[in-house]
Amino acid sequence: RTELGSRIRRAFVTEPGWALLAADYSQIELRITAHLSADKALIAAFQDGRDIHNFVARQIYGVDEKDVSPEMRRMAKAVNFGIIYGQSPYGLSRQLGISVSDAAEFIDLYFQRYRSVEDFIKATLDQAKKNGYVTTMLGRRRYIGGIEAQSPRNLNAAERMAVNTTIQGSAADLIKLAMIAIDRRLMTTRSPARMLLQIHDELVFEMPKAMVEEESKRIKTEMESAMKLSVPIVVSVGSGENWL
């Protein structure tokens, strides 16, 4: 997202007559969180196509949508992702430049509004402590060492790992299913299009320019239908002569 990052992406170029196509899952970890927690408010927000950070800010602060300031949205976004990453009040305070007590209060307000998310996190930690492992949506298992640790530092790390694995591991399940389906089609049809890279929630392809419009639609459909969630899966697609 920085100027340096843009320069790095711009350095990756295609052969003449070819194009790079990047397809990116939109806020997939938050969507998976909504699905796994079955939180009605978050599910409704995604189903209605709302700006999820604006929506959360509006509900936590108790203001109308038009009254959500950029600062309110920034704080809501930090908490939305902080919940997934197991961020502590101290970590959130450092990120937002606010006091630890204010950060703790903001997290408490979030869980008061989205109790199903808190219940999901607690259930995930209970499973980890009972079984010694957690699973992704497709049943991949990760053992969590130190989940019974007495040291707060070690325990917090294990708890973060347990929640991260369940959510981010399920996002990995999704994109791997999409990659398998797309690769199978490209191989079967002997398409000149090539799947080059996976970077987090993004897939990068290379193909003749003449194929971009048709392949964009196919890839978007395949990625969005790779797994069924209780909220829409949204993929944005862009193309050009360089990765930027």
Short mmCIF file of C-alpha atoms in Angstrom, two decimals:
data_model
loop_
_atom_site.label_atom_id
_atom_site.label_comp_id
_atom_site.label_asym_id
_atom_site.label_seq_id
_atom_site.Cartn_x
_atom_site.Cartn_y
_atom_site.Cartn_z
CA ARG A 1 0.00 0.00 0.00
CA THR A 2 3.06 2.24 0.10
CA GLU A 3 4.87 3.97 -2.74
CA LEU A 4 7.69 1.43 -2.39
CA GLY A 5 5.19 -1.41 -2.62
CA SER A 6 3.74 0.12 -5.78
CA ARG A 7 7.21 0.41 -7.33
CA ILE A 8 7.92 -3.25 -6.53
CA ARG A 9 4.66 -4.40 -8.14
CA ARG A 10 5.29 -2.21 -11.18
CA ALA A 11 8.59 -4.07 -11.74
CA PHE A 12 6.79 -7.32 -12.62
CA VAL A 13 5.90 -7.09 -16.32
CA THR A 14 4.54 -9.34 -19.06
CA GLU A 15 5.70 -10.29 -22.50
CA PRO A 16 4.28 -8.21 -25.36
CA GLY A 17 0.69 -9.17 -26.07
CA TRP A 18 0.20 -10.71 -22.62
CA ALA A 19 -1.38 -9.43 -19.42
CA LEU A 20 -1.18 -10.09 -15.72
CA LEU A 21 -4.49 -10.71 -13.97
CA ALA A 22 -4.84 -10.47 -10.19
CA ALA A 23 -7.91 -11.81 -8.37
CA ASP A 24 -8.26 -10.94 -4.69
CA TYR A 25 -10.69 -12.12 -2.02
CA SER A 26 -12.37 -9.16 -0.32
CA GLN A 27 -12.16 -9.19 3.50
CA ILE A 28 -12.34 -12.98 3.44
CA GLU A 29 -11.17 -13.50 7.02
CA LEU A 30 -13.88 -11.18 8.36
CA ARG A 31 -16.45 -13.00 6.24
CA ILE A 32 -15.26 -16.35 7.60
CA THR A 33 -15.44 -14.93 11.13
CA ALA A 34 -19.05 -13.92 10.51
CA HIS A 35 -19.79 -17.41 9.16
CA LEU A 36 -18.08 -19.35 11.94
CA SER A 37 -19.53 -17.20 14.71
CA ALA A 38 -23.00 -17.10 13.09
CA ASP A 39 -23.28 -13.51 14.33
CA LYS A 40 -26.55 -12.22 12.90
CA ALA A 41 -25.50 -8.57 12.74
CA LEU A 42 -22.25 -9.25 10.87
CA ILE A 43 -23.93 -11.72 8.53
CA ALA A 44 -26.66 -9.20 7.73
CA ALA A 45 -24.06 -6.48 7.08
CA PHE A 46 -22.19 -8.64 4.57
CA GLN A 47 -25.39 -9.86 2.94
CA ASP A 48 -26.48 -6.25 2.47
CA GLY A 49 -23.10 -5.36 0.95
CA ARG A 50 -22.29 -2.78 3.62
CA ASP A 51 -18.88 -1.28 4.37
CA ILE A 52 -18.17 -3.59 7.32
CA HIS A 53 -15.80 -1.18 9.09
CA ASN A 54 -18.29 1.67 8.78
CA PHE A 55 -21.07 -0.66 9.96
CA VAL A 56 -19.16 -1.76 13.06
CA ALA A 57 -18.19 1.82 13.90
CA ARG A 58 -21.80 2.93 13.61
CA GLN A 59 -23.04 0.18 15.92
CA ILE A 60 -20.31 0.56 18.54
CA TYR A 61 -20.52 4.36 18.70
CA GLY A 62 -24.31 4.42 18.34
CA VAL A 63 -24.35 6.99 15.54
CA ASP A 64 -26.00 7.24 12.14
CA GLU A 65 -24.06 6.05 9.12
CA LYS A 66 -23.56 9.62 7.88
CA ASP A 67 -22.03 10.57 11.23
CA VAL A 68 -19.25 7.95 11.19
CA SER A 69 -15.99 9.87 11.00
CA PRO A 70 -12.81 8.55 9.33
CA GLU A 71 -11.30 8.19 12.82
CA MET A 72 -14.25 6.08 14.00
CA ARG A 73 -13.94 3.86 10.94
CA ARG A 74 -10.17 3.52 11.45
CA MET A 75 -10.67 2.34 15.03
CA ALA A 76 -13.41 -0.08 14.02
CA LYS A 77 -11.21 -1.51 11.26
CA ALA A 78 -8.34 -2.01 13.70
CA VAL A 79 -10.60 -3.88 16.11
CA ASN A 80 -12.20 -5.96 13.33
CA PHE A 81 -8.81 -7.30 12.28
CA GLY A 82 -7.39 -7.21 15.80
CA ILE A 83 -10.04 -9.70 16.93
CA ILE A 84 -8.91 -12.14 14.24
CA TYR A 85 -5.24 -11.72 15.11
CA GLY A 86 -5.85 -11.99 18.84
CA GLN A 87 -4.58 -8.49 19.47
CA SER A 88 -4.39 -7.40 23.12
CA PRO A 89 -5.54 -4.02 24.42
CA TYR A 90 -1.86 -3.08 24.64
CA GLY A 91 -1.26 -4.01 20.99
CA LEU A 92 -4.35 -2.12 19.86
CA SER A 93 -3.35 0.93 21.92
CA ARG A 94 0.06 0.98 20.21
CA GLN A 95 -1.52 0.68 16.77
CA LEU A 96 -4.10 3.42 17.30
CA GLY A 97 -2.07 5.70 19.54
CA ILE A 98 -4.59 5.57 22.39
CA SER A 99 -4.38 4.52 26.03
CA VAL A 100 -4.51 0.83 26.98
CA SER A 101 -7.68 1.47 29.00
CA ASP A 102 -9.38 3.10 26.01
CA ALA A 103 -8.32 0.20 23.79
CA ALA A 104 -9.66 -2.32 26.33
CA GLU A 105 -12.95 -0.42 26.50
CA PHE A 106 -13.25 -0.44 22.71
CA ILE A 107 -12.69 -4.20 22.58
CA ASP A 108 -15.28 -4.67 25.35
CA LEU A 109 -17.79 -2.57 23.41
CA TYR A 110 -17.16 -4.71 20.33
CA PHE A 111 -17.84 -7.95 22.22
CA GLN A 112 -20.92 -6.47 23.88
CA ARG A 113 -22.31 -5.75 20.43
CA TYR A 114 -21.09 -8.96 18.77
CA ARG A 115 -21.44 -11.55 21.52
CA SER A 116 -21.53 -14.42 19.03
CA VAL A 117 -17.98 -13.56 17.98
CA GLU A 118 -16.82 -13.69 21.60
CA ASP A 119 -18.68 -16.99 22.07
CA PHE A 120 -16.97 -18.40 18.98
CA ILE A 121 -13.53 -17.38 20.27
CA LYS A 122 -14.23 -18.93 23.68
CA ALA A 123 -15.49 -22.15 22.07
CA THR A 124 -12.36 -22.31 19.90
CA LEU A 125 -10.12 -21.92 22.95
CA ASP A 126 -12.13 -24.53 24.88
CA GLN A 127 -11.67 -26.96 21.99
CA ALA A 128 -7.94 -26.27 21.89
CA LYS A 129 -7.56 -26.85 25.63
CA LYS A 130 -9.69 -30.00 25.57
CA ASN A 131 -8.20 -31.64 22.47
CA GLY A 132 -4.82 -29.98 22.18
CA TYR A 133 -5.63 -28.88 18.63
CA VAL A 134 -8.04 -26.83 16.54
CA THR A 135 -9.41 -27.51 13.07
CA THR A 136 -10.21 -25.48 9.98
CA MET A 137 -13.59 -25.57 8.24
CA LEU A 138 -12.41 -28.49 6.10
CA GLY A 139 -11.04 -30.41 9.08
CA ARG A 140 -7.32 -29.68 8.77
CA ARG A 141 -5.85 -29.98 12.23
CA ARG A 142 -3.19 -27.92 13.99
CA TYR A 143 -1.86 -28.88 17.40
CA ILE A 144 -1.48 -25.93 19.77
CA GLY A 145 1.49 -26.25 22.06
CA GLY A 146 1.43 -24.27 25.30
CA ILE A 147 -2.34 -23.84 25.44
CA GLU A 148 -2.19 -24.89 29.11
CA ALA A 149 0.81 -22.70 29.87
CA GLN A 150 0.88 -20.85 33.16
CA SER A 151 2.89 -17.94 31.79
CA PRO A 152 0.51 -15.22 30.49
CA ARG A 153 2.90 -14.46 27.62
CA ASN A 154 3.07 -18.09 26.44
CA LEU A 155 -0.64 -18.63 27.00
CA ASN A 156 -1.59 -15.54 25.02
CA ALA A 157 0.57 -16.67 22.09
CA ALA A 158 -1.07 -20.10 22.10
CA GLU A 159 -4.54 -18.60 22.27
CA ARG A 160 -3.79 -16.26 19.37
CA MET A 161 -2.50 -19.21 17.36
CA ALA A 162 -5.67 -21.21 18.06
CA VAL A 163 -8.00 -18.47 16.82
CA ASN A 164 -5.74 -17.49 13.92
CA THR A 165 -5.53 -21.07 12.71
CA THR A 166 -9.28 -21.57 12.71
CA ILE A 167 -10.01 -18.40 10.74
CA GLN A 168 -6.93 -17.96 8.57
CA GLY A 169 -6.61 -21.70 8.03
CA SER A 170 -10.18 -21.79 6.75
CA ALA A 171 -9.33 -18.92 4.38
CA ALA A 172 -6.41 -21.02 3.18
CA ASP A 173 -8.81 -23.96 2.65
CA LEU A 174 -10.96 -21.73 0.45
CA ILE A 175 -8.21 -20.38 -1.79
CA LYS A 176 -6.62 -23.83 -2.19
CA LEU A 177 -9.96 -25.26 -3.34
CA ALA A 178 -10.26 -22.41 -5.84
CA MET A 179 -6.70 -23.01 -7.08
CA ILE A 180 -7.38 -26.71 -7.61
CA ALA A 181 -10.58 -26.01 -9.55
CA ILE A 182 -8.99 -23.33 -11.73
CA ASP A 183 -5.88 -25.40 -12.39
CA ARG A 184 -8.00 -28.42 -13.36
CA ARG A 185 -9.94 -26.34 -15.88
CA LEU A 186 -6.82 -24.74 -17.36
CA MET A 187 -5.20 -28.15 -17.75
CA THR A 188 -8.31 -29.81 -19.20
CA THR A 189 -8.89 -27.05 -21.76
CA ARG A 190 -5.15 -26.71 -22.49
CA SER A 191 -5.51 -22.99 -21.93
CA PRO A 192 -2.44 -20.80 -22.47
CA ALA A 193 -3.38 -18.93 -19.28
CA ARG A 194 -1.07 -19.69 -16.36
CA MET A 195 -1.62 -19.44 -12.63
CA LEU A 196 1.64 -17.94 -11.33
CA LEU A 197 1.40 -17.05 -7.66
CA GLN A 198 -0.69 -17.06 -4.54
CA ILE A 199 -0.04 -14.12 -2.20
CA HIS A 200 -2.25 -14.35 0.88
CA ASP A 201 -5.80 -13.88 -0.48
CA GLU A 202 -4.70 -13.01 -4.02
CA LEU A 203 -4.07 -15.17 -7.09
CA VAL A 204 -1.95 -13.87 -9.96
CA PHE A 205 -2.31 -15.16 -13.52
CA GLU A 206 -0.62 -14.50 -16.84
CA MET A 207 -2.47 -14.83 -20.15
CA PRO A 208 -2.82 -13.40 -23.66
CA LYS A 209 -4.59 -10.04 -23.57
CA ALA A 210 -7.39 -11.40 -25.75
CA MET A 211 -8.36 -13.82 -22.95
CA VAL A 212 -8.54 -11.34 -20.09
CA GLU A 213 -12.23 -10.43 -20.25
CA GLU A 214 -13.47 -14.03 -20.45
CA GLU A 215 -10.97 -15.39 -17.93
CA SER A 216 -11.76 -12.60 -15.45
CA LYS A 217 -15.38 -13.75 -15.32
CA ARG A 218 -14.48 -17.43 -15.05
CA ILE A 219 -11.85 -16.98 -12.36
CA LYS A 220 -14.10 -14.67 -10.33
CA THR A 221 -16.93 -17.23 -10.47
CA GLU A 222 -14.64 -20.14 -9.56
CA MET A 223 -13.10 -18.32 -6.61
CA GLU A 224 -16.45 -17.10 -5.28
CA SER A 225 -18.04 -20.55 -5.52
CA ALA A 226 -15.16 -22.63 -4.13
CA MET A 227 -16.82 -22.87 -0.71
CA LYS A 228 -20.31 -22.10 0.61
CA LEU A 229 -20.54 -19.53 3.42
CA SER A 230 -23.51 -17.87 5.10
CA VAL A 231 -22.25 -14.57 3.67
CA PRO A 232 -21.36 -13.67 0.08
CA ILE A 233 -17.79 -14.35 -1.05
CA VAL A 234 -16.56 -11.40 -3.11
CA VAL A 235 -13.57 -11.36 -5.45
CA SER A 236 -12.16 -8.25 -7.15
CA VAL A 237 -10.24 -8.68 -10.40
CA GLY A 238 -7.78 -6.38 -12.12
CA SER A 239 -5.44 -6.73 -15.09
CA GLY A 240 -2.65 -4.91 -16.85
CA GLU A 241 0.81 -5.13 -18.39
CA ASN A 242 2.43 -5.04 -14.96
CA TRP A 243 1.42 -6.29 -11.52
CA LEU A 244 0.52 -2.82 -10.26
#
